[in-house]
Structures are given as C-alpha cells and as structure tokens.
C-alpha cells in the first residue's frame, strides 16, 4: 500500500497522545499503531485537497437481492448500466438454470432484476446502431477438471460417404466401437446428412462426404478406454455395406480436463423495454468471442471456444441488424486467441493489439497488426515489448480517436504462467511505418488491468493482479492516470476493492468511473482456500470532479449527423474549451472494443456552443454517444446522450 501523505498534523498529534495512553495502559502497541495509521489514512483520503489531487473511491450500497457476479457490464443510452452474470461462474447456479442480470441506474441508485433467458456467462457483446446491445454466445456446460473426469471422452466426427440422399438419425447413446473393442457412446442425438454428389463440368461426378461432430464418452470408467491416436470407429447397428460409408473418426479420446462448452444463443438487450429479445442463433457456438462493430453497422464475431470447448480455428461470422441473423464469413478466415482485442479503424479495417483473454494456441494469432477486411490480409505492426505477455492485458484506442494511437497495458504469459508485465506500449497508426513505442511502465506487473477513457482525455488505469487470477493474494489497488499528450502516468487514490479475473470498469455519464467483478482463484495468500467472487461495486470520482463548478449543457438536439455541426445551449460558452463524444463501454474480461473518444471542433456562440462531428463511420460508428464539454480547469460537464448517424 502506498504511504498516505503526511499532511494531517492535527490527527497525528492526537494519535501520538492516544499511543502514549495506550502504552500507559499496557494495550497491545502494534494494534494501536495500526489503528492510528488507519485513522490518519482515513482522515487524509477524505480531505478536500487530497480529493482534488487524487480523487476519491467509495463503495456503492447495493441491496442484497441485487448483488450478482458482474462478469459483463454495458452502459446503455438510457444512462443505466446492464450488469450480466449469467450463471456467474457458479456451477450450482448453472445446474439450477439460474441466470442473472441487473439494471442499475447510477443517477438514483435504483436497481432492477432482469429476466435472463440463457447462460450468457463469457459471451461477447457490442452495440448496434440503434443502441441495442447485441449479446452472442455463452456457456452450455461447465468445465470438468482432470480429477472430475471419470470416463475418457472427446469429439467423434461421424462421416457419411453415401450419397443416397437419406439423412441418418443417431439417437443419444449411439455406440462407437474401436477396432480393439473399446466402446464409447454419444451424449446427444444427431442427424447425419447424406454425402453430396456434384457433377463436374467434365461430366465426372464427385462425392463429398458429410461430417458431423458429436461428443462421446467411454462406456467403461477409467484409463483403460483412453485412445490417443487417430482411430476409426464402427457405429453399432450399422451393418454390411453401410458400415463402409458411415463411421466415426476421433483423433483423441482422453481423460484430460474438459473445457467449458459454448452456447450458440444470441440476444439483443433493448434499453427501451429493458428486456432481452432472442435473435437467430450464431452459426457456431462461441465462448469467449469478441464482437466488434464494423463500419457499415454490422457486427463481426471472432474466435471463442466451440460447443465442445475447442478453440475455433479462424471461422468468424457476421450479424446483420436488418435481418437479425448471423451468417458465416468464410472470406474472413483468421485465427485469434479468445477475446481478441480488435478495434474498428477509420478505413473499416480492424486493429489487433494482440491483447486477448485466456485460451488458444500459444503460437497462433498472437502478433499485433492491421487486419484488412477487404482481402483478409494481415499487416504486422512490429516492436511490441514483452510480446509473449499479451494475454489478460487491456487495450484501447487512446483519446482522441482521430490520432489513431492504440495502447496495450500489462498482461502475462499464456495460461497460468507466472510471467507478468508492467509494460505499456503505443502504436501510432498514422505513422508511415506504424510500430509500437514504449509507454510508461505500470507500478508493478499487472494482469487484468482496466482502462477507462475519462472526459478530460486521460485514461484511468485501475485494478488487476500481479499473478494469474490474483494468486498469492496479488490484487493491485494502485490507480493511475495516463496522459496521451505527455505519455506519462501519474498516481491517483488507491481503490479499496481488488479486481482481477472477470472484472471490468466503465465511465458513467456523470464523469464517475465504476469498477465491478473480480474472481480470484483462491481466498488466501497461501492459495489453500477457494476464492469467492467479488460482488462489491466501487465508484471512483476522479480529481476533475473536485475542481469547482462544472460546465452545463442545457439543451440541444438528440440526434446529430456525421460531418455536420450542431448547436448546444450553455450558460457560459466562454468557459468551454473542449468537447468530445465518448462511445459507451460494453466490457467483459477487461476487453472493451466499444469505448472511444472523438474530439469535436467547437465554436462559441451567444449562449451556446456549436460542435462539428467528424465524418466517417469507421471513426464515429453509428450509435449513441455521450457528449461532454470541459472547461479551462478540465472539469467535464455531465454528458448529454446523442445519437450519431
Ligand atoms: Cu470467463
């Protein structure tokens, strides 16, 4: 813990007097000492001058019925925050079908339980042009650790080479037998399509076999059923010539840990009705996908684990708002680790910082660069320090978005690695040959840092832990402000609640920052007790909220147009020095492709300021934004919501 500044002399004298009294009374001195230090610290952090310098943290009082495991959080254009747990990494809730979301209104601290139709735990999300939140994927089965696996299991690919046109129905429990007589059964029913017969131009007919993946587990418990090489399996009940064309192939049926299984469900959260709306399913089930806005208002879903917990190898898909459907995007085949940090660029291409969260081949898709969606090429952006420590990092497009500087913050080695970095780095994509340049190091190596763009154009960096999922009680309470103009970090007040895995932070319309979640693996420094999910919500009021009167926007249009100007009334236009649009956050696993701050040109008029919205949907995506103005003291107004299109 950072030592509190030594300002409160009055309290110190008081404490020394108390200490002398304690010694005279033979009270335990270290206890009294720590009591005195805590009292001084409490006094200090509540002084006006400290708040002006470092800001202030406070715990949000949440009635017990609304306390949930905040795995996902999104700020809606109604000013309310949707907080989603789904099953919240709680196997009991998953098995009971208890999926949770709440809506919190930061303006009056009212809460509301939201009926949650499916387990959105570890899905992805992005805002649509109409302000609805698109959510895709989530959990369909919890993981099984190695000591929970009793039967060998894995994926069986059922192959049908017969083009006779009839589909074959296999019931759940269909048996697959190896040449040595080891039997497995399927866990779900499936329909196996016929092979396809295609007549080529030269008159030759070619047959393309159909393949369907099933999960199977051994009939007999124990290691004797483990088969680790590619093997062909006969399907029981399939006889004669049919057995030549219909069979199973499995590459590996083992007793290793089985990952979480993904859901293919997709929903919209409608801020107006405060309810989920079901849309068409994903074409592939996805767990830990990134959803990223495209320039034309569609949304690209990238990566994730599939319905059997395997990394999805390059199969991405697109949501079209007009038809409310997902369609495969074979033209954009590219493999990334889960929750890749992707950002929409003015060109419509995507920048990848190499930030990601949790799963994937350690050698595939871990290099930063520009993904050109017009031809699916990828241009590496070199120079990133600690390139093997991008997992569990945080990334963002720095303010102002026009500058096209992207930052990656902290992170660690793949999986449960003890390697963690304090590195920050910035890629300036406006340079002729973009490359990463060093930013300032964090106070200590940090996984899962949260980074929030504040309306004064600084980035507040908070939370995280030194080690994987807060191992060894390694949560970090330090908080920093990063200034993109000076490329420097400054220290801010420390939070009181630690945030690690499954945590997030976002900017509120009133300029405060909220931090939520945290899912430590262990509950003590010895790593012997199980951890508990952090349900407290903490609010940070940055220094700019303690520097006197705030500018006020009293009126203006609710819809603005890219490339056009708009007039907003304010009693003191002469005091306003800057204006920006900040797109609200939708964040999970410290992954947030949404937040961006676009600087606006301003002109002062009588009783009003005129702002000009830049052009280009790749820079200013269609949707709802917060309009902030700031004054000479860099004090921001409360935001006004505007729809930009
Ligand atoms: Cu997760």
Coordinates of C-alpha atoms in Angstrom, one line a residue, residues 62 91 175 350 430 434 487:
X62 CA -26.3 -2.5 -3.2
X91 CA -21.8 -24.3 -11.1
X175 CA -22.3 -46.6 -29.6
X350 CA -9.6 -3.8 -37.7
X430 CA -0.8 7.5 -38.6
X434 CA 3.5 2.0 -37.8
X487 CA 2.9 9.8 -22.4

